[in-house]
PDB file of C-alpha atoms and ligand atoms in Angstrom:
ATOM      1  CA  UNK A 514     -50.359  -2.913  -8.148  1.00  0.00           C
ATOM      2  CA  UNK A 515     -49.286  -4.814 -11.525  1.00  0.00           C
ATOM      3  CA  UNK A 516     -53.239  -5.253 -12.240  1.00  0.00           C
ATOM      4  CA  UNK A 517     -54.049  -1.442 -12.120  1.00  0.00           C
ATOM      5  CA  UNK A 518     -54.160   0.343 -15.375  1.00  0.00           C
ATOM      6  CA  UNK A 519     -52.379   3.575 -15.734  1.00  0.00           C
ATOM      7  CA  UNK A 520     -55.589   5.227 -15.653  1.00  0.00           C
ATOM      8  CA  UNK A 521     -56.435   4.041 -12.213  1.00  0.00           C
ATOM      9  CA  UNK A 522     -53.597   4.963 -10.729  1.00  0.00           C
ATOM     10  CA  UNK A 523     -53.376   8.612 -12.279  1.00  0.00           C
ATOM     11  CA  UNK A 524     -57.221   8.513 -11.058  1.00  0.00           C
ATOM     12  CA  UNK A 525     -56.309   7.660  -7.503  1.00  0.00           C
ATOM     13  CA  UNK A 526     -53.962   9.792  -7.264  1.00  0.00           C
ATOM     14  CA  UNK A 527     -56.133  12.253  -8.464  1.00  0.00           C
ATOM     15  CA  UNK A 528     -58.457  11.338  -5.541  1.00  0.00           C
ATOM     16  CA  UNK A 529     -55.544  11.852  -3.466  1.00  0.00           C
ATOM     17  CA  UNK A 530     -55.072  14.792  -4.150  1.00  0.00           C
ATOM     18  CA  UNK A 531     -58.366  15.922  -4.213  1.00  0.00           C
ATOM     19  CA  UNK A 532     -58.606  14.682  -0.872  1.00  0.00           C
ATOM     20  CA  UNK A 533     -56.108  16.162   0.737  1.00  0.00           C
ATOM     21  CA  UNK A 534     -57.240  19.674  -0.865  1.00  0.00           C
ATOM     22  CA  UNK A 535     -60.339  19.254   1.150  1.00  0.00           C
ATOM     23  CA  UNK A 536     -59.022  18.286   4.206  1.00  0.00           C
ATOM     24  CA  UNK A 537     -57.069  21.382   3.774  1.00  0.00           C
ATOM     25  CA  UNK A 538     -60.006  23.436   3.739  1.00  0.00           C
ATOM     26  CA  UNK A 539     -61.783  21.504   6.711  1.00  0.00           C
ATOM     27  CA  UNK A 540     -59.248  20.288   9.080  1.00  0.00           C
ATOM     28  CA  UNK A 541     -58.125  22.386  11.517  1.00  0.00           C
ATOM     29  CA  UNK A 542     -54.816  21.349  13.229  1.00  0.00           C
ATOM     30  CA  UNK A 543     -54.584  24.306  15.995  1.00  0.00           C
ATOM     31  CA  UNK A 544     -51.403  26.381  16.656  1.00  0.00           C
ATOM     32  CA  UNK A 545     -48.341  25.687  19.073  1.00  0.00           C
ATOM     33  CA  UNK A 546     -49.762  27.336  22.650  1.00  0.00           C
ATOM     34  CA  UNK A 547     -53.142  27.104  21.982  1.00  0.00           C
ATOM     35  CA  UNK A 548     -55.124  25.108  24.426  1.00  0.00           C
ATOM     36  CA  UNK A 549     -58.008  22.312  23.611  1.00  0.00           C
ATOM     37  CA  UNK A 550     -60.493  20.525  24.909  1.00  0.00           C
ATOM     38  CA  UNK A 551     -60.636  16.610  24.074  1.00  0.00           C
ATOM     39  CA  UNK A 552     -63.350  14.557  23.952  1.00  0.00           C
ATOM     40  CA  UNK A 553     -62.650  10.559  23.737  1.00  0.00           C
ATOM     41  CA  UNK A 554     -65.922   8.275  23.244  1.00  0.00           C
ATOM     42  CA  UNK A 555     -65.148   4.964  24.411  1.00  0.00           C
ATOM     43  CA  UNK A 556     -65.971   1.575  22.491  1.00  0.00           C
ATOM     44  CA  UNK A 557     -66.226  -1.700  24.075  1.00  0.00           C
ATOM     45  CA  UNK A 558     -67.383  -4.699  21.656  1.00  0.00           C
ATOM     46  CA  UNK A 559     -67.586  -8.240  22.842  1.00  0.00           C
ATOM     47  CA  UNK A 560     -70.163 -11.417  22.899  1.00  0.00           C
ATOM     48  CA  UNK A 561     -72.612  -9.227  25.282  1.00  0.00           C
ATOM     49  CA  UNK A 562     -71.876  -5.785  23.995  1.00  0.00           C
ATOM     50  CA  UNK A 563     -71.360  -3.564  21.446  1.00  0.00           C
ATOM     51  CA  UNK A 564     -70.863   0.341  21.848  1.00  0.00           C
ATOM     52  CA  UNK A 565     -72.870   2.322  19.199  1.00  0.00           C
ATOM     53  CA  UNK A 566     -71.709   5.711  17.740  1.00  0.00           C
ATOM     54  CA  UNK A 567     -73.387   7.836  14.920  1.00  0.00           C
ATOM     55  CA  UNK A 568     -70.690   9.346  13.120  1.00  0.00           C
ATOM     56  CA  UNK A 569     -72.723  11.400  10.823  1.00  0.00           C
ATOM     57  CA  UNK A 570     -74.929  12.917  13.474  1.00  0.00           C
ATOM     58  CA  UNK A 571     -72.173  14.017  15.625  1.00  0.00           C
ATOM     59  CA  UNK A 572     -70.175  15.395  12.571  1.00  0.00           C
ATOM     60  CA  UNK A 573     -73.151  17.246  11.238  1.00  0.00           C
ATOM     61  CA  UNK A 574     -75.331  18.185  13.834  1.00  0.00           C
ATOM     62  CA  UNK A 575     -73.443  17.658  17.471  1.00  0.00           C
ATOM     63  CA  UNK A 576     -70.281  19.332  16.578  1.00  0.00           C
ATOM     64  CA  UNK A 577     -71.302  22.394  14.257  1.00  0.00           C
ATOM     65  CA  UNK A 578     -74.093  22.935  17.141  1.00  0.00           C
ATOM     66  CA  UNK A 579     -71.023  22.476  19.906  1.00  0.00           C
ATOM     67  CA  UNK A 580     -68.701  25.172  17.424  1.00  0.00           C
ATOM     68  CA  UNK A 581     -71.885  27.431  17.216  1.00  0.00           C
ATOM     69  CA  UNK A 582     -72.215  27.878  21.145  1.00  0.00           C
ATOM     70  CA  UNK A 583     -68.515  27.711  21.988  1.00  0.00           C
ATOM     71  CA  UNK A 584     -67.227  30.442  19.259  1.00  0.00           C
ATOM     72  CA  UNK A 585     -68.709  33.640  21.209  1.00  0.00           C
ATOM     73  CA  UNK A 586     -66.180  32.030  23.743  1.00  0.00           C
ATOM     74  CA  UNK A 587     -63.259  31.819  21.278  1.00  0.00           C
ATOM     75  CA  UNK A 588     -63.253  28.077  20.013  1.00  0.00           C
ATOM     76  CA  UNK A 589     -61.594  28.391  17.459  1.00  0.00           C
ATOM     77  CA  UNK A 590     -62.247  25.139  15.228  1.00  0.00           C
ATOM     78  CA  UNK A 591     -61.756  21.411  15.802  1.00  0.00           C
ATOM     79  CA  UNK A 592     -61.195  18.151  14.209  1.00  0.00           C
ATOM     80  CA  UNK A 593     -62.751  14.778  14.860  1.00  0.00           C
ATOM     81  CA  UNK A 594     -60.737  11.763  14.394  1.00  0.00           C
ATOM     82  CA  UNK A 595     -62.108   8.247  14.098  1.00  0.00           C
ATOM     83  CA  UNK A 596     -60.191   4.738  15.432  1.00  0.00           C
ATOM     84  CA  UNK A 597     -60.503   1.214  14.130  1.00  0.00           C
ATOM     85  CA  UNK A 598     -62.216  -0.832  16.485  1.00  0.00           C
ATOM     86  CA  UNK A 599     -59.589  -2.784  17.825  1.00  0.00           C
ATOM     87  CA  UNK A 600     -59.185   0.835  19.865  1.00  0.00           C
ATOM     88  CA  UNK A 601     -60.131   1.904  23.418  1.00  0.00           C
ATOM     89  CA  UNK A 602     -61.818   4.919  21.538  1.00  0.00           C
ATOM     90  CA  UNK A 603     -63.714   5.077  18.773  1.00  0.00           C
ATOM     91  CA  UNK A 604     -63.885   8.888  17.968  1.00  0.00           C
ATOM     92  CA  UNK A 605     -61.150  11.743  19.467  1.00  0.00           C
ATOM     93  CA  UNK A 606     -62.234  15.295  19.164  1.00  0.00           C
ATOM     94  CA  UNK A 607     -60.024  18.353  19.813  1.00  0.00           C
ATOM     95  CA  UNK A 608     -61.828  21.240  20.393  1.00  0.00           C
ATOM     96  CA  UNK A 609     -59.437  24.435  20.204  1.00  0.00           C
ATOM     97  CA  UNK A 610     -59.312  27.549  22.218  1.00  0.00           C
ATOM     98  CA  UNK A 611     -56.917  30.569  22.805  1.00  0.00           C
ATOM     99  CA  UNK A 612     -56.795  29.764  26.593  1.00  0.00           C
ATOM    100  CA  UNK A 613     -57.954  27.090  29.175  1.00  0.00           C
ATOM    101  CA  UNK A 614     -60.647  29.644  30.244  1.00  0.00           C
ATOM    102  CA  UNK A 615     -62.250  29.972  27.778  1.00  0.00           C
ATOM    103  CA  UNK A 616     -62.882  26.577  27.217  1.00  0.00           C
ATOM    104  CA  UNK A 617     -64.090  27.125  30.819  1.00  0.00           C
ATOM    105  CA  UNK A 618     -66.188  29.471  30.477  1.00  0.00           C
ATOM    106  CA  UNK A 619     -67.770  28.397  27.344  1.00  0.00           C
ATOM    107  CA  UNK A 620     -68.317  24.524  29.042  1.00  0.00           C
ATOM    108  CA  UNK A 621     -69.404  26.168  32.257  1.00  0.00           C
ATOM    109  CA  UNK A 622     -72.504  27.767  29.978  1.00  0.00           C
ATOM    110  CA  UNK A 623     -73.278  25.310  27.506  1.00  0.00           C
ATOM    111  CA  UNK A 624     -71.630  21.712  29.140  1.00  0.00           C
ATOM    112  CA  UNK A 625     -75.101  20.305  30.337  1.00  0.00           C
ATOM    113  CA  UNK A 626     -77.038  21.337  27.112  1.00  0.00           C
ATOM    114  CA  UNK A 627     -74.439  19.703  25.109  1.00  0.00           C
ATOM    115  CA  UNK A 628     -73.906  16.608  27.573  1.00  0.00           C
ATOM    116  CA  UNK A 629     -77.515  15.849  27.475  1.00  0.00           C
ATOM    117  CA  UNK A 630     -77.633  15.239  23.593  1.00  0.00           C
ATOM    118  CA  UNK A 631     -74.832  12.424  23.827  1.00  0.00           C
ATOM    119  CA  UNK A 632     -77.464   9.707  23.963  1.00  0.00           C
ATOM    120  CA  UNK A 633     -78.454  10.852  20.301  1.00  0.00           C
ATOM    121  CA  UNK A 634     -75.507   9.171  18.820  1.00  0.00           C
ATOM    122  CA  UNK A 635     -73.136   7.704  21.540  1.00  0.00           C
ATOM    123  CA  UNK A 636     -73.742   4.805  24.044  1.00  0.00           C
ATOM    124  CA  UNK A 637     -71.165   5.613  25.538  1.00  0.00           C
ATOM    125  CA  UNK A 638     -70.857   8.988  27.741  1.00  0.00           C
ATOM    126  CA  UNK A 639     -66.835  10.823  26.539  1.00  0.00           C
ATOM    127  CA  UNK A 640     -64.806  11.902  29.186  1.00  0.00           C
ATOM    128  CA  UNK A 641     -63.155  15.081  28.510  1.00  0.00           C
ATOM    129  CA  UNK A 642     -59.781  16.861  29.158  1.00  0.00           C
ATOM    130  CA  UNK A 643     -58.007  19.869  28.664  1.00  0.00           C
ATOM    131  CA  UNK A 644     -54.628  19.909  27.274  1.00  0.00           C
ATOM    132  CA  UNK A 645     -52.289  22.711  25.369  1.00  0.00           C
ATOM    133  CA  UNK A 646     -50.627  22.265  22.038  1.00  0.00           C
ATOM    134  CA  UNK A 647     -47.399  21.615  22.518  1.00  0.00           C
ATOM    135  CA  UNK A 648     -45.671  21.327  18.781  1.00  0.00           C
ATOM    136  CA  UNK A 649     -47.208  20.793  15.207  1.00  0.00           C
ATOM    137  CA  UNK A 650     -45.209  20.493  12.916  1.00  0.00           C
ATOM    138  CA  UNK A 651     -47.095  20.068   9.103  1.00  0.00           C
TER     139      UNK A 651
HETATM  140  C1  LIG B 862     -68.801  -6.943  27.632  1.00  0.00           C
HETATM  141  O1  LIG B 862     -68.692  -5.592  27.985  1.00  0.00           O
HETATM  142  C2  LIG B 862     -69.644  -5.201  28.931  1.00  0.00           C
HETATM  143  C3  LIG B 862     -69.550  -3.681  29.100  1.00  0.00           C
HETATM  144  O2  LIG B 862     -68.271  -3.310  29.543  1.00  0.00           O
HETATM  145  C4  LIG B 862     -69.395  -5.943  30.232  1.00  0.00           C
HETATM  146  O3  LIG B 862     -70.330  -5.557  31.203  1.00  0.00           O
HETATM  147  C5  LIG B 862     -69.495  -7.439  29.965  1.00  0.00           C
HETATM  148  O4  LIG B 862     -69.117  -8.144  31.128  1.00  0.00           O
HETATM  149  C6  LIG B 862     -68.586  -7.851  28.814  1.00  0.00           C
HETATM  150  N1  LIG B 862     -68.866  -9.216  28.464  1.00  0.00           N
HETATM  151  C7  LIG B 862     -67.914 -10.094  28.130  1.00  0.00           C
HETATM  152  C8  LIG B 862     -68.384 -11.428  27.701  1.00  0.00           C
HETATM  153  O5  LIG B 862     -66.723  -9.793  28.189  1.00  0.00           O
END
């Protein structure tokens, strides 16, 4: 900290700021009731093997495709969250809905078509679960 010039910090914090003000516009946390569907993709890395995931395919092609068949249902937005890889998971996604069944409904349509494109950018095949919001508090 005693190295940085005044003008990097007001710059970083500047980036901070910045930052946030786009997550803002992007993240979307849910609402207390609401229901979602969670995705966790599994990482294992040791001498023999190392899980692969393509973070930039899945959060510009998988997911928007995924929002684009599930919002006729009622999804109403998600958020992806990344681990380090000292995790059991290397990506978390909460996908949110009104109610459970609609999540149903909209996996009972589209759940194979969107299954079958996991090999595109996971080695590893995410079990999923439904859960409800139960506080946020922001
Ligand atoms: C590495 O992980 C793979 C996949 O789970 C497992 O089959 C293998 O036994 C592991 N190897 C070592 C050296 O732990």
């Amino acid at each position: 900290m005693k190295f940085q010039t005044l003008a990097s910090v007001l710059s970083s914090t500047a980036a901070l700021f910045t930052h946030a003000a786009t997550a803002q516009k992007t993240v979307c946390a849910g609402s207390t009731g609401d229901w979602f569907s969670m995705a966790v993709y599994p990482q294992i890395h040791n001498a023999t093997y190392d899980s692969t995931f393509d973070m930039d395919y899945y959060s510009q092609q998988q997911m928007p495709l995924v929002y684009s068949l599930f919002k006729p249902f009622g999804m109403a937005g998600y958020t992806i969250t990344t681990f380090g890889r000292d995790a059991p998971y290397s990506t978390l996604t909460l996908m949110y809905f009104a109610t459970a069944e609609q999540f149903e409904e909209a996996f009972a349509a589209h759940g194979e078509e969107i299954y079958a494109k996991v090999p595109l950018f996971s080695s590893e095949v995410p079990p999923h679960y439904v859960g409800q919001v139960y506080n946020i508090t922001v």
